[in-house]
Coordinates of C-alpha atoms and ligand atoms in Angstrom, one line a residue:
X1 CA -17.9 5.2 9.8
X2 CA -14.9 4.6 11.6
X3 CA -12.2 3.4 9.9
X4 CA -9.4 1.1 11.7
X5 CA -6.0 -0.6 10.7
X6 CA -3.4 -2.5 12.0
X7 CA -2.3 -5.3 10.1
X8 CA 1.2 -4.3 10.2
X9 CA 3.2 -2.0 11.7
X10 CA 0.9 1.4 11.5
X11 CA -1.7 2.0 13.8
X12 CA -4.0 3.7 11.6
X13 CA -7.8 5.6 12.6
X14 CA -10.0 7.3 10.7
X15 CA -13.7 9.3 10.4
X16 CA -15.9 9.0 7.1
X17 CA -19.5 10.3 6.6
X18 CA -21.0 8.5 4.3
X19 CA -22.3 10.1 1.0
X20 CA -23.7 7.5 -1.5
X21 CA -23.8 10.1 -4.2
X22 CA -19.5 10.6 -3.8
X23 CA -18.2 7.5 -1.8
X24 CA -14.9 9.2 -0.7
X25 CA -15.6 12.3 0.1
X26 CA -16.6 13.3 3.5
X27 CA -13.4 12.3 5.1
X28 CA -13.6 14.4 8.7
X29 CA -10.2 13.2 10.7
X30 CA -7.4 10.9 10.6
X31 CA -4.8 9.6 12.8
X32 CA -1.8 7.7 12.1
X33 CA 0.8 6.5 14.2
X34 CA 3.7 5.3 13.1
X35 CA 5.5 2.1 14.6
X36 CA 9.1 2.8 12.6
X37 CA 11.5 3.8 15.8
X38 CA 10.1 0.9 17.6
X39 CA 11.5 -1.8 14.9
X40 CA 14.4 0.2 13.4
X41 CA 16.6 -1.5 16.0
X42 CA 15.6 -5.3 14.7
X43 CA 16.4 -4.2 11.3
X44 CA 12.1 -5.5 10.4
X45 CA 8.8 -5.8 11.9
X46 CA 9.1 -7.8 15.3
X47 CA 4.9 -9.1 15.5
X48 CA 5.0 -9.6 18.9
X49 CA 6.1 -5.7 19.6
X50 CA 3.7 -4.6 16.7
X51 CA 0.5 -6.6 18.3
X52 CA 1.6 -4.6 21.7
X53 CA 2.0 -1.2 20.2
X54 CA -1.2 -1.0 18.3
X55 CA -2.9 -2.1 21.6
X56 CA -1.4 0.7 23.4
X57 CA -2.1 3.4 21.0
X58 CA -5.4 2.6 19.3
X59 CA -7.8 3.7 21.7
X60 CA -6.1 6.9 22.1
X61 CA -6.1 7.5 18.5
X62 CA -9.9 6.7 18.1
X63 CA -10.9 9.3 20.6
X64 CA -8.2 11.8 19.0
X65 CA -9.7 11.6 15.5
X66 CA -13.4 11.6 17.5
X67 CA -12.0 14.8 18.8
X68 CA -11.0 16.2 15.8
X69 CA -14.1 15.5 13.7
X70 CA -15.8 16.9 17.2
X71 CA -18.1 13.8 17.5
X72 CA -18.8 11.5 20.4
X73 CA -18.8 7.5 20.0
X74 CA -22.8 8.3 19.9
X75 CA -22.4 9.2 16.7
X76 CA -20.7 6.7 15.2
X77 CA -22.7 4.2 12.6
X78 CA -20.7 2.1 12.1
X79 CA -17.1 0.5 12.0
X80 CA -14.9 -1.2 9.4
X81 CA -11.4 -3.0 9.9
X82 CA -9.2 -4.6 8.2
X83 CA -9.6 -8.3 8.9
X84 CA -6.5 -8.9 6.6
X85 CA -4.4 -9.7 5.1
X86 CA -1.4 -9.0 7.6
X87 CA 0.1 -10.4 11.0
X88 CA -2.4 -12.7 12.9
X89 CA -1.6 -10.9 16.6
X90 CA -1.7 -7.4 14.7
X91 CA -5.5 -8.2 12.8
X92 CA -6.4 -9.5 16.2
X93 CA -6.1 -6.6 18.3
X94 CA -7.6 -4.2 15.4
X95 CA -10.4 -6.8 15.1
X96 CA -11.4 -7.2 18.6
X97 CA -11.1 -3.3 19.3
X98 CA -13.5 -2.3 16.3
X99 CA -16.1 -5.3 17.0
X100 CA -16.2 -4.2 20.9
X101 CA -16.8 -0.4 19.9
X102 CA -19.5 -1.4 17.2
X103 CA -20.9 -4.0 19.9
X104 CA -21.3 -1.7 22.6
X105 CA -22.7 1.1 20.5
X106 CA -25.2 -1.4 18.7
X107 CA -23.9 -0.3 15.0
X108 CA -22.7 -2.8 12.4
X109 CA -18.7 -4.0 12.3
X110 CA -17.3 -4.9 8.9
X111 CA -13.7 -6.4 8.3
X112 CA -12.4 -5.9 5.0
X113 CA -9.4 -6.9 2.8
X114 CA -6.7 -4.6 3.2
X115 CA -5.7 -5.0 -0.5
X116 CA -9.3 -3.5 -1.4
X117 CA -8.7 -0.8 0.9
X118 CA -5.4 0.3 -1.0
X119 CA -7.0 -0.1 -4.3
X120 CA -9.9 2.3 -3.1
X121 CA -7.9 4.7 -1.3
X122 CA -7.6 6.7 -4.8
X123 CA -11.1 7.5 -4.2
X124 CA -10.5 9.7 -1.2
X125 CA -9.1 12.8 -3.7
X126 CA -10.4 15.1 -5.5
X127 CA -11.9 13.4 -9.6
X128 CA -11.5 10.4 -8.3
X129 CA -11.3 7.4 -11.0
X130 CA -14.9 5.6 -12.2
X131 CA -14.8 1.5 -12.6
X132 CA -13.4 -0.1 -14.9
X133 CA -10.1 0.5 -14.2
X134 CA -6.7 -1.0 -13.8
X135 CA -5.2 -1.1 -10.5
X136 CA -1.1 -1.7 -9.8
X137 CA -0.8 -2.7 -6.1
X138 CA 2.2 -2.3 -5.3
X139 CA 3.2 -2.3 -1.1
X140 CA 5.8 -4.3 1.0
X141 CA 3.4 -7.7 0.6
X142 CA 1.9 -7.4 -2.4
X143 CA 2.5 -6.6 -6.0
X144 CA -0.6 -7.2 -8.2
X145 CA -2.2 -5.9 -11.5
X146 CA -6.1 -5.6 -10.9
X147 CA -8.9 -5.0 -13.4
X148 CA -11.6 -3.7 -11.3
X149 CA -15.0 -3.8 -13.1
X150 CA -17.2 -2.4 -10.7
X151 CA -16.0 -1.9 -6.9
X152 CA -16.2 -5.3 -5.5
X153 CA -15.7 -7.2 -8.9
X154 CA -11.6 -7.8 -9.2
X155 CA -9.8 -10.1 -11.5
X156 CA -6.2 -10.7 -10.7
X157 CA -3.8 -9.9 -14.0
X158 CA -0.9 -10.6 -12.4
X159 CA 0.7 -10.8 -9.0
X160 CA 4.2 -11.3 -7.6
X161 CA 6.0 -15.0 -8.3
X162 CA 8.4 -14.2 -4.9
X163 CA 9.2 -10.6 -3.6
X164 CA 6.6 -7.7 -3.8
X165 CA 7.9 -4.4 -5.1
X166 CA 8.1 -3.0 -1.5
X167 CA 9.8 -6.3 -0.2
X168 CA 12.4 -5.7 -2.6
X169 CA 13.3 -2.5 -2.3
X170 CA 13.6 -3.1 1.3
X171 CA 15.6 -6.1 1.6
X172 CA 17.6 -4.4 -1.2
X173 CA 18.5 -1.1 0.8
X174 CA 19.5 -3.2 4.0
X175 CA 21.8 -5.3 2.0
X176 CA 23.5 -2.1 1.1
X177 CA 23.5 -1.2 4.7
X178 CA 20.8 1.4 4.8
X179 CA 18.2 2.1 8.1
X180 CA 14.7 0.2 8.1
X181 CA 12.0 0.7 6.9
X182 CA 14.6 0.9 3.2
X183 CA 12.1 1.9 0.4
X184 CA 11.8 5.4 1.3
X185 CA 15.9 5.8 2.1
X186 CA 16.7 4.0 -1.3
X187 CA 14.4 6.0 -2.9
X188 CA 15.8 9.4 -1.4
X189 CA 19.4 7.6 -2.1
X190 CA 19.0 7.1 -5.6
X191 CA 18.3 10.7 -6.3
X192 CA 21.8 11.4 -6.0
X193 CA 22.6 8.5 -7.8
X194 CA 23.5 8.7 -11.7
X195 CA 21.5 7.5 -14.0
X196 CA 22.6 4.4 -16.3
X197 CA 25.9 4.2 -14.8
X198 CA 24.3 0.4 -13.1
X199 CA 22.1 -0.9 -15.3
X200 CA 19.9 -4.0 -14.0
X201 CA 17.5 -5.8 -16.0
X202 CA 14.1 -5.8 -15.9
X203 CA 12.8 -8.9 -15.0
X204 CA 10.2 -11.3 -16.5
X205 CA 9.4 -8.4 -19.7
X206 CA 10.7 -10.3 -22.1
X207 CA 8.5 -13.1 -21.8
X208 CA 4.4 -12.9 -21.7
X209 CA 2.3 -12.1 -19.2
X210 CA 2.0 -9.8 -16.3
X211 CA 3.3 -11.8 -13.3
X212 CA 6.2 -10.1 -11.5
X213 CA 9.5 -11.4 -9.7
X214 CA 12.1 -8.8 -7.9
X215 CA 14.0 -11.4 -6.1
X216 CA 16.9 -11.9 -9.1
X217 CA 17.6 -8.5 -9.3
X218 CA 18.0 -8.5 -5.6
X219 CA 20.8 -10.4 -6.4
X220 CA 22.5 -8.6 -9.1
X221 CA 22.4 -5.6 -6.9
X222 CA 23.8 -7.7 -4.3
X223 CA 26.5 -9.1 -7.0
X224 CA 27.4 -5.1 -7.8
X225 CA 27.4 -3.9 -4.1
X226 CA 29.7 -6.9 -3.2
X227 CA 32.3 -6.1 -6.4
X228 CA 31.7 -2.3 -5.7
X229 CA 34.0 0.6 -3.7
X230 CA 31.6 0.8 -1.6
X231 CA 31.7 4.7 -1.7
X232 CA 28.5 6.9 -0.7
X233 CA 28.6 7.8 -4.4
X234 CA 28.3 4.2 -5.4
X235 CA 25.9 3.2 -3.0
X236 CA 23.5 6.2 -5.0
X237 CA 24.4 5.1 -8.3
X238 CA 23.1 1.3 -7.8
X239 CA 20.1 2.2 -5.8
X240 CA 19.1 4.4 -8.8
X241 CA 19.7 1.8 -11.1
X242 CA 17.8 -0.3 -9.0
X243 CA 15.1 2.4 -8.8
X244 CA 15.1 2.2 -13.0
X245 CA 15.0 -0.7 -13.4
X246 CA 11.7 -1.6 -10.6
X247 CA 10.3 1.2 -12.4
X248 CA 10.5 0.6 -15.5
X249 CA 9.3 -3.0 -15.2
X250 CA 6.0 -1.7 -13.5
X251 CA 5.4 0.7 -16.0
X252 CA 6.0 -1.8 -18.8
X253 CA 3.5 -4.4 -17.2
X254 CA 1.4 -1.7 -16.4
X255 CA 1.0 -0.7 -20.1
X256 CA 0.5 -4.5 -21.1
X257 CA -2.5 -4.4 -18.2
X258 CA -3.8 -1.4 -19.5
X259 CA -4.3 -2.9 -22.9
X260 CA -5.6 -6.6 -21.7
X261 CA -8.4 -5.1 -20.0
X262 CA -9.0 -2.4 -22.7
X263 CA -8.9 0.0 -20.0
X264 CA -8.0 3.9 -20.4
X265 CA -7.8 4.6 -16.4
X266 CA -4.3 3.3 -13.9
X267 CA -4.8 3.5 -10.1
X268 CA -1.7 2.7 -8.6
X269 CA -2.1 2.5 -4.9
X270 CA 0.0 0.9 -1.8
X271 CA 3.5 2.5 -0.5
X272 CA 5.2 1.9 -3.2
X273 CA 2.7 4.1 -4.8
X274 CA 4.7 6.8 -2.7
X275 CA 7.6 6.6 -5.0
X276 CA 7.8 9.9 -7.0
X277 CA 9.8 8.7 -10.4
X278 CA 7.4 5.5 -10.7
X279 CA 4.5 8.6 -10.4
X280 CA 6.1 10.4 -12.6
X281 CA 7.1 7.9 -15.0
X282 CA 3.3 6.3 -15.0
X283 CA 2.3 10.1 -15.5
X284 CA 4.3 10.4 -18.4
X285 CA 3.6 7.5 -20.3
X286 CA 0.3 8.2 -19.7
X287 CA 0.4 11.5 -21.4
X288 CA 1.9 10.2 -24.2
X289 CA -0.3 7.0 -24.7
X290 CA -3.8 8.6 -23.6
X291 CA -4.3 6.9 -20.5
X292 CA -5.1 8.6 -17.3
X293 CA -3.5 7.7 -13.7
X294 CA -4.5 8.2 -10.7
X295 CA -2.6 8.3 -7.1
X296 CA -3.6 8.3 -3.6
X297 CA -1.9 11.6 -2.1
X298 CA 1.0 10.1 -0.6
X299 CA 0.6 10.0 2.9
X300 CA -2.7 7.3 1.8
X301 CA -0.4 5.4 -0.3
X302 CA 1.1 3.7 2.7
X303 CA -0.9 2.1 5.1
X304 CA -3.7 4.1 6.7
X305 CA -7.0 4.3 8.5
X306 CA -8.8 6.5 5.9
X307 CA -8.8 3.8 3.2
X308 CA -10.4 1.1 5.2
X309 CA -13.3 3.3 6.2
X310 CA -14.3 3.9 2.8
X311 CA -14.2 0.3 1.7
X312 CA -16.2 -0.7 4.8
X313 CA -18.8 2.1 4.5
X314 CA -18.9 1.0 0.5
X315 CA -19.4 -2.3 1.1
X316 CA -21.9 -2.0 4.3
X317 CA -24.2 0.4 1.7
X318 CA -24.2 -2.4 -0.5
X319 CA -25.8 -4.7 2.0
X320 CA -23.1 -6.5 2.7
X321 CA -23.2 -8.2 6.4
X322 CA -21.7 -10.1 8.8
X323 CA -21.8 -12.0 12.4
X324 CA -20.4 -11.3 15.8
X325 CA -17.2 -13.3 15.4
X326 CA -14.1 -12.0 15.7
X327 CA -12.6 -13.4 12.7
X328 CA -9.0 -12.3 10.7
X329 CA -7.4 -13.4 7.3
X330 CA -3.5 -13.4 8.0
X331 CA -3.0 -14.9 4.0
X332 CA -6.4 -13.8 1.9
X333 CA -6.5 -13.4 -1.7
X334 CA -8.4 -10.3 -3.0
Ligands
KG4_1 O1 1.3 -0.3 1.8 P1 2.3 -0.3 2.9 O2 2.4 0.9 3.8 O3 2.3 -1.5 3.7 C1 2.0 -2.8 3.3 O4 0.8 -3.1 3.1 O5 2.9 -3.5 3.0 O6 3.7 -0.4 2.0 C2 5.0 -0.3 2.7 C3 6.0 -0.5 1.6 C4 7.4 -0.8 2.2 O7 8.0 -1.9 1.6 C5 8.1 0.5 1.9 O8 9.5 0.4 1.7 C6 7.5 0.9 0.6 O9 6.1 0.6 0.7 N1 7.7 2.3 0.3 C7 8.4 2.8 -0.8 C8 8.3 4.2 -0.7 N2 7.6 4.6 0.4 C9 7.2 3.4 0.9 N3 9.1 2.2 -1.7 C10 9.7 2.9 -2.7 N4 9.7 4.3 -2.7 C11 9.1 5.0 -1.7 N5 9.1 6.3 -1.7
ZN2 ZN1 -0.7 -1.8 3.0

């Protein structure tokens, strides 16, 4: 199965062989390219230069990770995209690229939901976590609770009322003047910061429910920048109390999940799943209240081609089929 995603701003390819009896393991190659330098400059994702890029460097990348996994397109069985999801002109070139290939080499095409593709990617490592389980989604688009029954059978707990966790932190690190793409700089930032000496609150935990909202305390870190010294130290204290205060709000709602759903397993996928003190703060708590969590090794916690292979072989075993068309999803709930 080849595996092949570019609803945003990472060109990502990948090789599966399919084995029914462990869904995730016979990953042979991926390839991943990275559009970062080419939107630093705009401050965001530009979709017209995005759509460009991932025409200019998917092909190359399919035949790298075919040369990696030392196969030829002849062996190929089949090939899964994500059909969103994401940025129309981005879905579009992914789409049309993967229907060609499977076209011309007579195998099935399957476009799946980028969301399910996160909230599989867990599967790809080593004791991977068995349905039912709770999944946090957390990336620059989305931030949603999931109780997954059985692959395929999702119930949304609770989902993001403006910003997703991602969006936040990286609207928050630009308003503080730090590079694009801002998760990962706060994130690096605020290890240097001081803990407590900013605290922000935690938004939306003192009222029921598992719905989240980042765009207030946005604000209040806007409020302490502005009224701030502006020093490098200062800028690493409120990015860490910024950092506590996300965290700590996902962990809480994840722990209210956790016990909705009666579940005793936490998958917590997407990029923001790359954040080490929300994966070690999850592992903690998990320790102490005897649940278990898994992660995605980080470099499938952002986006990727690896996880959209497996949920396309998954769901192409499971009979699951679909036309010629050339169809994408640019707003598609999971
Ligand atoms: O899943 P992803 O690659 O793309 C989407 O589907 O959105 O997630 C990207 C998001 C960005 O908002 C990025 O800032 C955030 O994940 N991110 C992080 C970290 N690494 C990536 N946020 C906080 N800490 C990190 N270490
Ligand atoms: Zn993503």
């Amino acid at each position: 199965m080849l595996g092949v995603e570019t609803s945003c701003d990472e060109t990502g390819v990948a090789l599966l062989r399919w084995d029914p009896e462990k869904p995730g393991r016979g990953l042979l190659s991926h390839a991943l390219f990275s559009q970062i330098a080419l939107h630093a400059e705009y401050g965001g994702v530009v979709p017209e230069l995005a759509s460009r890029d991932h025409v200019r460097k998917l092909l190359p990348l399919v035949r790298q990770a075919l040369k990696d996994a030392g196969l030829t397109p002849a062996d190929l069985g089949g090939v899964a995209y994500t059909a969103g999801p994401g940025l129309v002109g981005a879905l579009l070139v992914g789409a049309s690229a993967a229907r060609a290939m499977a076209w011309a080499l007579g195998v099935p095409a399957i476009g799946v939901h980028h969301m399910e593709g996160h909230l599989l990617a867990p599967l790809l490592e080593d004791d991977p976590p068995a349905p039912p389980f709770v999944a946090l989604l957390v990336s620059g688009g989305h931030s949603m609770l999931v109780e997954v029954k059985a692959i395929g059978e999702y119930r949304i707990l609770g989902d993001t009322l403006d910003d997703a966790a991602g969006e936040a932190f990286d609207k928050t690190a630009k308003l503080m003047g730090l590079p694009y793409p801002g998760g990962p700089a706060l994130a690096k930032l605020a290890e240097q910061g001081t803990p407590g000496k900013f605290r922000f609150s935690r938004p939306m935990v003192d009222r029921p429910g598992l719905d989240f909202s980042f765009s207030g305390l946005k604000t209040q870190v806007l409020l302490a920048w502005q009224a701030s010294d502006k020093s490098e130290q200062t800028r690493a204290d409120i990015a860490r109390g910024f950092e506590e205060a996300i965290v700590d709000t996902l962990a809480i709602k994840c722990r209210r999940a956790l016990e909705a759903a009666g579940a005793k397993r936490l998958v917590i996928a997407g990029g923001v799943g790359a954040n080490k003190r929300l994966r070690e703060q999850l592992a903690e708590a998990g320790a102490k209240d005897g649940f278990r969590v898994y992660f995605p090794r980080l470099q499938f916690c952002t986006d990727n081609g690896a996880m959209i292979a497996l949920a396309g072989a998954i769901r192409l075993a499971a009979g699951q089929q679909q036309g010629d068309t050339i169809d994408v999803f640019p707003r598609w709930s999971l």
